[in-house]
Amino acid sequence: GQQLNQSPQSMFIQEGEDVSMNCTSSSIFNTWLWYKQEPGEGPVLLIALYKAGELTSNGRLTAQFGITRKDSFLNISASIPRDVGIYFCAGVGGGADGLTFGKGTHLIIQP
Amino acid sequence: GAVVSQHPSWVICKSGTSVKIECRSLDFQATTMFWYRQFPKQSLMLMATSNEGSKATYEQGVEKDKFLINHASLTLSTLTVTSAHPEDSSFYICSPGATEAFFGQGTRLTVV
């Protein structure tokens, strides 16, 4: 199946720094989603974006649905240790059933 | 509380045996259930879509005779991995089709 291009693959940052990750696609998606996954668990939805150009915040997290409907970014401000994990973008549409996931961004916070 | 309940959370089986994974929607009726597979350090990939009362649809490259899906009621979908091989070892996750917000807890399958 198709996948989204998610970058970076991993990030090593200091606590307190801001984080930015993005996803791009060759296909148009109707919905963009951002998830966080802990080891051995299912993904947990962080932010859902339903409209091109939409900018949505959830606490320290901010995400935007690209105007072309082919991209999205997620920002995390003032990172804390609990933010460690793997973040996935996902899209709905693009001619596929279910969700199409990016390959994930592994966030590591150094003390 | 959990909206989707998936069992078992982990299972170890011998090559050649079959394993059944259950996914229950607790607070709503799910006419569609998505089944994903996630290999270590990789993303989730859609395997198949189960439909209540009708045949499941499978993604390209997924063997329907090996991964049997049953969606007999609006609250229960099952995935059976038949004649399991070590390469089937993976993390299997379900998600109701009605919402992208919820996933099962996942099942870690290890075939030895």
Coordinates of C-alpha atoms in Angstrom, one line a residue:
Chain A
G1 CA 0.0 0.0 0.0
Q2 CA 1.0 3.6 -0.3
Q3 CA 2.7 5.5 2.5
L4 CA 3.2 9.0 3.4
N5 CA 6.6 10.6 3.4
Q6 CA 7.3 11.6 7.0
S7 CA 10.4 13.4 8.2
P8 CA 12.5 13.4 10.1
Q9 CA 12.9 9.7 10.9
S10 CA 14.3 10.5 14.3
M11 CA 15.0 13.5 16.5
F12 CA 17.4 13.9 19.4
I13 CA 16.6 17.1 21.3
Q14 CA 17.2 18.7 24.6
E15 CA 14.3 19.1 27.1
G16 CA 12.6 22.4 26.5
E17 CA 13.3 22.6 22.8
D18 CA 10.6 22.9 20.2
V19 CA 10.0 20.0 17.8
S20 CA 8.7 20.1 14.2
M21 CA 7.9 17.2 11.9
N22 CA 6.0 16.9 8.7
C23 CA 4.4 14.6 6.2
T24 CA 4.0 14.9 2.5
S25 CA 2.1 12.9 -0.1
S26 CA 1.7 12.7 -3.8
S27 CA -2.1 12.1 -3.2
I28 CA -4.7 14.4 -1.9
F29 CA -6.1 13.5 1.5
N30 CA -9.4 14.6 3.0
T31 CA -8.3 14.3 6.6
W32 CA -4.9 14.5 8.2
L33 CA -4.2 12.9 11.6
W34 CA -1.3 12.8 14.0
Y35 CA -0.8 10.0 16.5
K36 CA 1.6 9.0 19.2
Q37 CA 2.5 5.4 19.8
E38 CA 4.1 4.0 22.9
P39 CA 5.9 0.6 22.7
G40 CA 3.5 -2.3 22.7
E41 CA 0.4 -0.2 22.4
G42 CA -2.0 1.1 19.7
P43 CA -1.7 4.6 18.4
V44 CA -3.3 7.4 20.4
L45 CA -4.9 10.3 18.4
L46 CA -3.3 13.7 19.1
I47 CA -4.8 16.0 16.6
A48 CA -7.3 15.6 13.7
L49 CA -7.5 18.0 10.8
Y50 CA -10.5 18.1 8.5
K51 CA -10.1 21.2 6.3
A52 CA -7.4 22.4 4.0
G53 CA -5.5 25.2 5.7
E54 CA -6.8 24.3 9.1
L55 CA -4.5 25.0 12.1
T56 CA -5.3 23.2 15.3
S57 CA -3.7 23.2 18.7
N58 CA -3.9 20.7 21.5
G59 CA -2.0 22.0 24.5
R60 CA 1.7 22.3 23.4
L61 CA 0.9 20.6 20.1
T62 CA 0.0 22.4 16.9
A63 CA -0.7 20.9 13.6
Q64 CA -1.7 22.2 10.2
F65 CA -3.5 20.7 7.2
G66 CA -1.7 22.0 4.1
I67 CA -3.6 24.1 1.7
T68 CA -2.8 21.7 -1.2
R69 CA -4.2 18.8 1.0
K70 CA -0.9 16.9 0.3
D71 CA 1.0 17.8 3.4
S72 CA 0.7 18.5 7.1
F73 CA 3.1 19.4 10.0
L74 CA 3.1 18.9 13.7
N75 CA 4.9 21.1 16.2
I76 CA 5.6 20.4 19.8
S77 CA 6.6 23.4 21.9
A78 CA 8.8 23.3 25.0
S79 CA 9.3 19.5 24.9
I80 CA 9.2 17.5 28.2
P81 CA 10.4 13.9 28.9
R82 CA 6.9 12.6 28.6
D83 CA 6.9 13.6 24.9
V84 CA 9.3 10.7 24.1
G85 CA 7.8 8.2 21.7
I86 CA 7.0 7.6 18.0
Y87 CA 4.8 10.1 16.2
F88 CA 2.9 9.0 13.1
C89 CA 1.0 11.1 10.6
A90 CA -1.9 9.5 8.8
G91 CA -4.3 10.4 6.0
V92 CA -7.8 9.5 5.1
G93 CA -8.6 9.3 1.4
G94 CA -6.0 9.2 -1.3
G95 CA -7.9 6.4 -3.0
A96 CA -7.3 3.9 -0.2
D97 CA -9.4 2.3 2.5
G98 CA -8.6 2.9 6.1
L99 CA -5.7 5.1 7.1
T100 CA -2.5 5.6 5.3
F101 CA 0.3 6.1 7.7
G102 CA 3.7 7.8 7.6
K103 CA 6.8 5.9 8.6
G104 CA 7.0 7.6 12.0
T105 CA 9.2 10.1 13.7
H106 CA 11.1 8.7 16.8
L107 CA 11.4 11.6 19.3
I108 CA 14.2 11.2 21.8
I109 CA 14.8 13.8 24.5
Q110 CA 18.2 14.0 26.1
P111 CA 18.5 15.2 29.7
Chain B
G1 CA -12.5 3.8 29.5
A2 CA -11.5 1.8 26.5
V3 CA -13.7 2.0 23.5
V4 CA -12.1 -0.8 21.6
S5 CA -11.0 -4.0 23.4
Q6 CA -8.5 -6.3 21.6
H7 CA -7.4 -9.7 22.9
P8 CA -5.0 -11.2 23.5
S9 CA -2.4 -8.5 24.1
W10 CA 0.3 -10.9 23.3
V11 CA 0.6 -14.5 22.2
I12 CA 3.4 -17.0 21.4
C13 CA 2.6 -19.9 19.2
K14 CA 4.3 -22.7 17.4
S15 CA 4.8 -22.7 13.6
G16 CA 1.9 -24.3 11.9
T17 CA -0.7 -23.5 14.5
S18 CA -3.5 -21.0 14.2
V19 CA -4.1 -17.9 16.4
K20 CA -7.3 -16.0 16.8
I21 CA -7.3 -12.3 17.7
E22 CA -10.5 -10.6 18.8
C23 CA -11.5 -7.0 18.6
R24 CA -14.6 -5.7 20.3
S25 CA -16.2 -2.3 20.1
L26 CA -17.5 -1.5 23.5
D27 CA -19.7 1.5 23.3
F28 CA -20.9 1.6 19.7
Q29 CA -21.7 -0.6 16.8
A30 CA -19.0 -1.1 14.2
T31 CA -20.1 -2.1 10.8
T32 CA -16.6 -1.9 9.6
M33 CA -13.3 -2.9 11.3
F34 CA -9.8 -2.1 9.9
W35 CA -7.0 -4.6 10.7
Y36 CA -3.5 -3.3 10.5
R37 CA -0.1 -5.0 10.9
Q38 CA 3.0 -3.4 12.2
F39 CA 6.5 -5.0 11.9
P40 CA 9.2 -3.8 14.3
K41 CA 10.3 -0.2 13.8
Q42 CA 7.9 0.2 10.9
S43 CA 4.6 1.9 10.3
L44 CA 1.1 0.5 10.4
M45 CA 0.0 -1.1 7.2
L46 CA -3.7 -1.9 6.4
M47 CA -4.2 -5.6 5.9
A48 CA -7.9 -5.9 5.5
T49 CA -11.3 -4.4 6.1
S50 CA -13.9 -6.5 7.8
N51 CA -17.6 -5.8 7.1
E52 CA -20.4 -7.0 9.3
G53 CA -22.4 -9.6 7.5
S54 CA -20.3 -9.7 4.4
K55 CA -16.9 -10.7 3.1
A56 CA -13.8 -8.9 4.1
T57 CA -11.8 -7.0 1.6
Y58 CA -8.0 -7.6 1.6
E59 CA -5.2 -5.3 0.6
Q60 CA -2.9 -6.3 -2.2
G61 CA -0.4 -8.9 -1.1
V62 CA -2.4 -10.1 1.9
E63 CA -3.5 -13.8 1.6
K64 CA -7.2 -14.1 2.4
D65 CA -6.9 -17.8 3.1
K66 CA -4.1 -17.2 5.6
F67 CA -5.6 -14.3 7.4
L68 CA -9.3 -15.3 8.1
I69 CA -11.5 -12.4 9.1
N70 CA -15.0 -12.8 10.6
H71 CA -17.3 -9.9 11.5
A72 CA -20.4 -11.8 12.7
S73 CA -21.8 -9.0 14.8
L74 CA -21.7 -5.3 15.1
T75 CA -19.5 -5.5 18.2
L76 CA -17.0 -8.2 17.3
S77 CA -14.5 -8.8 14.5
T78 CA -11.9 -11.5 14.6
L79 CA -8.7 -12.1 12.7
T80 CA -7.3 -15.7 12.6
V81 CA -3.8 -16.2 11.5
T82 CA -3.7 -19.8 10.1
S83 CA -0.7 -22.0 9.8
A84 CA 1.4 -19.4 11.3
H85 CA 5.1 -18.9 10.3
P86 CA 7.8 -17.0 12.0
E87 CA 7.5 -14.2 9.3
D88 CA 3.9 -13.7 10.6
S89 CA 5.4 -12.4 13.9
S90 CA 4.2 -8.9 14.1
F91 CA 2.0 -6.4 16.0
Y92 CA -1.6 -6.6 14.9
I93 CA -4.0 -3.7 15.6
C94 CA -7.7 -3.2 14.9
S95 CA -9.6 0.0 14.5
P96 CA -13.4 0.6 14.0
G97 CA -14.1 2.1 10.6
A98 CA -16.6 4.6 12.0
T99 CA -13.8 6.6 13.7
E100 CA -10.2 7.3 13.3
A101 CA -9.9 8.2 16.9
F102 CA -9.7 4.7 18.4
F103 CA -7.5 1.7 18.1
G104 CA -7.3 -1.6 19.9
Q105 CA -4.5 -2.1 22.3
G106 CA -2.7 -4.3 19.8
T107 CA -1.7 -8.0 19.8
R108 CA 2.0 -8.9 19.7
L109 CA 2.2 -12.3 17.9
T110 CA 5.4 -14.3 18.1
V111 CA 5.6 -17.5 16.1
V112 CA 8.4 -19.8 17.1

